[in-house]
mmCIF file of C-alpha atoms in Angstrom:
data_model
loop_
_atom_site.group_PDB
_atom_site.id
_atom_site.type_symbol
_atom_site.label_atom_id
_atom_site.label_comp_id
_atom_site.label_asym_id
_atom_site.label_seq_id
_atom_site.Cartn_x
_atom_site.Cartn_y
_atom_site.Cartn_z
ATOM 1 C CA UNK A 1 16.621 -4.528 -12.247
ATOM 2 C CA UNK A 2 12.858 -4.854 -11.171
ATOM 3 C CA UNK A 3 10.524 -3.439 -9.074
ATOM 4 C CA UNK A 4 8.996 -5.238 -6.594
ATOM 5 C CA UNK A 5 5.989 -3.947 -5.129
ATOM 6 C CA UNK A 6 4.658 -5.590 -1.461
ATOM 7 C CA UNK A 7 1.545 -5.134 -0.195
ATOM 8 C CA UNK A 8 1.434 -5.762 4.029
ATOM 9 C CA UNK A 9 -2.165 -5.525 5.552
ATOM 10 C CA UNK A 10 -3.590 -6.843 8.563
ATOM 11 C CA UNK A 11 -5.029 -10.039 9.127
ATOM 12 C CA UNK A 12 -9.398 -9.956 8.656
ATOM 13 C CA UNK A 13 -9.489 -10.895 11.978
ATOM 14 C CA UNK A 14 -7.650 -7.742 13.384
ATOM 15 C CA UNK A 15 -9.349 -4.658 14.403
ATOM 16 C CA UNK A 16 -8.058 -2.019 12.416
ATOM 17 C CA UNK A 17 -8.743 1.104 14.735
ATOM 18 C CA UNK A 18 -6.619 3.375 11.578
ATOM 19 C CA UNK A 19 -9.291 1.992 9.156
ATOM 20 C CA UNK A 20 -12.290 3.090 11.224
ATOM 21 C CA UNK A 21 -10.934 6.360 12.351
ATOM 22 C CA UNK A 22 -10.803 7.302 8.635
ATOM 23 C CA UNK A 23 -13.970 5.787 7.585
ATOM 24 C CA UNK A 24 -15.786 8.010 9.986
ATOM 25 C CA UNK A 25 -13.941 10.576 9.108
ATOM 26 C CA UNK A 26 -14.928 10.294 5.407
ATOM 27 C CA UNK A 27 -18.824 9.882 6.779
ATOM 28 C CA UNK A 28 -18.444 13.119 8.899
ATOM 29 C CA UNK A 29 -17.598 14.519 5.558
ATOM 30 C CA UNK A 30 -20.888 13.778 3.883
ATOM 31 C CA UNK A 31 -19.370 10.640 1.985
ATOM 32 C CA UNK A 32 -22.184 8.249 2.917
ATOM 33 C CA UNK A 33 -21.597 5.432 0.285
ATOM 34 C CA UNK A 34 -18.154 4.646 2.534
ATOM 35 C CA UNK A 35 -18.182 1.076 4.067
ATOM 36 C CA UNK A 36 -15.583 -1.019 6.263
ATOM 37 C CA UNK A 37 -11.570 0.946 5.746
ATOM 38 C CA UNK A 38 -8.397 -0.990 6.029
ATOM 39 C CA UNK A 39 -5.351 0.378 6.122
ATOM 40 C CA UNK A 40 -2.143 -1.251 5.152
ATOM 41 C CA UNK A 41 1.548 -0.654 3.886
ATOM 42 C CA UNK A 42 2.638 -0.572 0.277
ATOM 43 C CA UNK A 43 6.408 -0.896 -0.142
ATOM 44 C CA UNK A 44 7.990 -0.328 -3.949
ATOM 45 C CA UNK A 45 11.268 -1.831 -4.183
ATOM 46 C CA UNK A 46 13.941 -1.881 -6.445
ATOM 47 C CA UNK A 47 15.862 -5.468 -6.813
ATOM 48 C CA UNK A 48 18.268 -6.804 -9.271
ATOM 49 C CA UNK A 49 16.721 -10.123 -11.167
ATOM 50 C CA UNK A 50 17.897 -12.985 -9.499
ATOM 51 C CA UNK A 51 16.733 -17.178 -10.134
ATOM 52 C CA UNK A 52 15.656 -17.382 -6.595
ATOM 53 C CA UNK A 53 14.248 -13.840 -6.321
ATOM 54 C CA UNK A 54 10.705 -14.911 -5.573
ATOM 55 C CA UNK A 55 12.312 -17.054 -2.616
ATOM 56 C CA UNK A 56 14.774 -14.177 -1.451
ATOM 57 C CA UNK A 57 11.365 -11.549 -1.434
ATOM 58 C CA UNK A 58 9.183 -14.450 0.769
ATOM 59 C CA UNK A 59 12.292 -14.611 3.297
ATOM 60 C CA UNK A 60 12.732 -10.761 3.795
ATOM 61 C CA UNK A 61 8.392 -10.235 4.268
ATOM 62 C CA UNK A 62 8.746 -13.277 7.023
ATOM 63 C CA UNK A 63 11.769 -12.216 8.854
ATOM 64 C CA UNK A 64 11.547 -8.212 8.737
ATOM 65 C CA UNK A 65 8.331 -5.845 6.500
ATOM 66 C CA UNK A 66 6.086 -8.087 7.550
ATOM 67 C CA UNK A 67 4.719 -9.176 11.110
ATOM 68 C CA UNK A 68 3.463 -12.648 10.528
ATOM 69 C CA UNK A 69 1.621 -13.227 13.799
ATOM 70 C CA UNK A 70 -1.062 -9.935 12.472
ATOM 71 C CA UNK A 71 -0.206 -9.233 9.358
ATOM 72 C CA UNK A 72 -0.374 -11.194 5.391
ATOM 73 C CA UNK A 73 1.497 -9.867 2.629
ATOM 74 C CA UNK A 74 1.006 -10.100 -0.964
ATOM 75 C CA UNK A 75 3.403 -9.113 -3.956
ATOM 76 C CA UNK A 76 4.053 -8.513 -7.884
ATOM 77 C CA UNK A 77 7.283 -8.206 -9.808
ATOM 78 C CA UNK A 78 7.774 -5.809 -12.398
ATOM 79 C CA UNK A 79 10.362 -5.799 -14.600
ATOM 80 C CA UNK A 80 12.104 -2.857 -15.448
ATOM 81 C CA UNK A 81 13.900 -2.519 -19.090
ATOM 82 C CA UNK B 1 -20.988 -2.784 -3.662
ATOM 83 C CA UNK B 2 -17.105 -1.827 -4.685
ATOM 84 C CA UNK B 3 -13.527 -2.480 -3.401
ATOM 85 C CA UNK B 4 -11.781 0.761 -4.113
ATOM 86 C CA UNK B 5 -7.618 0.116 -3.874
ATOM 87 C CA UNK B 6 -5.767 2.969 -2.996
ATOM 88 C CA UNK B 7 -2.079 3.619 -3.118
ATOM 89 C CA UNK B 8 -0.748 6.384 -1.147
ATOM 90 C CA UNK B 9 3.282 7.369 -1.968
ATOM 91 C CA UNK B 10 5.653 10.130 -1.205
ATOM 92 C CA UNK B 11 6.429 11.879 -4.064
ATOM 93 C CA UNK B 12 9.692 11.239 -5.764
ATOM 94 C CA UNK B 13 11.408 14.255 -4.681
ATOM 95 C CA UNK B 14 10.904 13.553 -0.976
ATOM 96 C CA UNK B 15 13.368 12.031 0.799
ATOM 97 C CA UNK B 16 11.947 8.316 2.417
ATOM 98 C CA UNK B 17 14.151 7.659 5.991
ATOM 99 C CA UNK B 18 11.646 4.688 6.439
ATOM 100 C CA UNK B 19 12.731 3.414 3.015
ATOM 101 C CA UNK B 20 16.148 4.160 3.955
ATOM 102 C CA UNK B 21 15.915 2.034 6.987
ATOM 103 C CA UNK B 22 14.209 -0.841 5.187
ATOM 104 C CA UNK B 23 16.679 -1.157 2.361
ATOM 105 C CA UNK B 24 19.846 -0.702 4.974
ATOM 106 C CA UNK B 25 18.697 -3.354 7.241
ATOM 107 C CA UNK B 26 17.895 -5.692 4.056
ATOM 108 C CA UNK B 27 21.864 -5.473 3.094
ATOM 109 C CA UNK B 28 22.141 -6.564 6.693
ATOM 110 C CA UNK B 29 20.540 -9.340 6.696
ATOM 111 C CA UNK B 30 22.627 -10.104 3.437
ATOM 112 C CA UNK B 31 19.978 -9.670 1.003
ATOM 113 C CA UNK B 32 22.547 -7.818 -1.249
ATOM 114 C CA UNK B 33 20.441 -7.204 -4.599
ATOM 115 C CA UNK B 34 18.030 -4.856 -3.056
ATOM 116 C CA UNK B 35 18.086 -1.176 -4.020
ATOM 117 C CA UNK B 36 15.857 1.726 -3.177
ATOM 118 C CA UNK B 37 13.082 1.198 -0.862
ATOM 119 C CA UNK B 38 9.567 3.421 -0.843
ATOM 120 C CA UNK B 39 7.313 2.692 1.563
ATOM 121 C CA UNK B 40 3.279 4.233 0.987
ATOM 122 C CA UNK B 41 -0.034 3.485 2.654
ATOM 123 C CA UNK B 42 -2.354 1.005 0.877
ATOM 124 C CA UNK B 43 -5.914 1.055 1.755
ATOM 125 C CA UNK B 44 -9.030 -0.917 0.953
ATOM 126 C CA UNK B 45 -12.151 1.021 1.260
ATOM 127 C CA UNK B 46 -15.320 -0.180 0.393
ATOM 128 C CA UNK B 47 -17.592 1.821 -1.473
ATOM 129 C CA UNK B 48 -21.296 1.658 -2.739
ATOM 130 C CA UNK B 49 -21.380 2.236 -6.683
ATOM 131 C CA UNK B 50 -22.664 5.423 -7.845
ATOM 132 C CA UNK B 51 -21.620 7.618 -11.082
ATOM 133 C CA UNK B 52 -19.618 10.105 -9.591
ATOM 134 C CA UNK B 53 -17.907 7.887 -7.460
ATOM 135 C CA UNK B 54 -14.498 8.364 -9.002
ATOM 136 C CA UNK B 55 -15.020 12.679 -8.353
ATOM 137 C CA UNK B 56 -15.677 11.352 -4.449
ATOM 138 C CA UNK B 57 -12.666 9.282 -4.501
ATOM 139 C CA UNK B 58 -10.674 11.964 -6.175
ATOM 140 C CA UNK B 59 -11.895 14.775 -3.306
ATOM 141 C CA UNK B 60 -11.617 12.052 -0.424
ATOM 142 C CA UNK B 61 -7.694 11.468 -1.583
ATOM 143 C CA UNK B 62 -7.463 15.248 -1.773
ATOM 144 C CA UNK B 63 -8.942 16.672 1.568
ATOM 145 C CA UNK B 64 -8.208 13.611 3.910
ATOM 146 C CA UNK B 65 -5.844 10.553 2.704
ATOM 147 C CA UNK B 66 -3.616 11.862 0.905
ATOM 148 C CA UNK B 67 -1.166 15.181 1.842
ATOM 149 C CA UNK B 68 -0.933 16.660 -1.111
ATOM 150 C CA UNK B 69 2.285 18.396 -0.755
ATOM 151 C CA UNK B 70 3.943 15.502 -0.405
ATOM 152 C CA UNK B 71 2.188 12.594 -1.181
ATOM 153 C CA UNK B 72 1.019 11.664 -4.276
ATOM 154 C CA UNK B 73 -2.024 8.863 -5.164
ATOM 155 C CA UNK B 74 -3.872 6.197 -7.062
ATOM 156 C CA UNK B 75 -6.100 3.908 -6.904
ATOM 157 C CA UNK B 76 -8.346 0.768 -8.660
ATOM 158 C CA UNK B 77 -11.950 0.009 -8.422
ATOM 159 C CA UNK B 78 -12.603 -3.545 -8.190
ATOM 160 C CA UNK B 79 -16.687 -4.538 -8.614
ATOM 161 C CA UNK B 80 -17.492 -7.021 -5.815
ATOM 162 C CA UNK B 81 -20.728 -9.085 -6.885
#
């Protein structure tokens, strides 16, 4: 078994209203040193070890976690003994 | 200038009906090796370097990003030159 962990954020060219709701927040809270706040999804998911896993794990980010059109994903493999 | 990564997950004894959802429509589409799905926030923050900027992160995961009853976090500071 491994765990696969996906990270799904939004495209650069987005606007990511989530990210600057919460840096503001963080200034209104005296945290001045806070820049630009992006806010993604971080999926952890078990899967057995398979030959064609890396294959299997691109298919299921383009057809359902991931929204291609304003999202990119990125993603390690762990293995678990 | 710093790129602070930070990983926001439900802690394990929370039940995860998003995960659910993921990992049941997965076996759907036939992708029969996947098991448990968690799914967590990831956000990129960027941050100006100071010394106690691990104590800020720390208090900003504790009093805004992260609910501590339920969530649980970490997070990586990557030096951007």
């Amino acid at each position: 078994m491994c765990k696969v962990n996906i990270y799904i954020t939004l495209k650069e060219a987005v606007l990511d209203p989530q990210g600057k709701a919460i840096s503001d927040s963080l200034k209104d809270l005296k945290y001045e040193g806070v820049g630009d706040v992006r806010v993604g999804k971080y999926l952890q998911m078990e899967m057995e070890q398979t030959d064609n896993m890396e294959e299997q794990i691109e298919e299921m980010c383009k057809r359902l976690l991931a929204n291609p059109v304003i999202e990119d994903y990125t993603y390690t493999i762990e293995e678990v003994v």
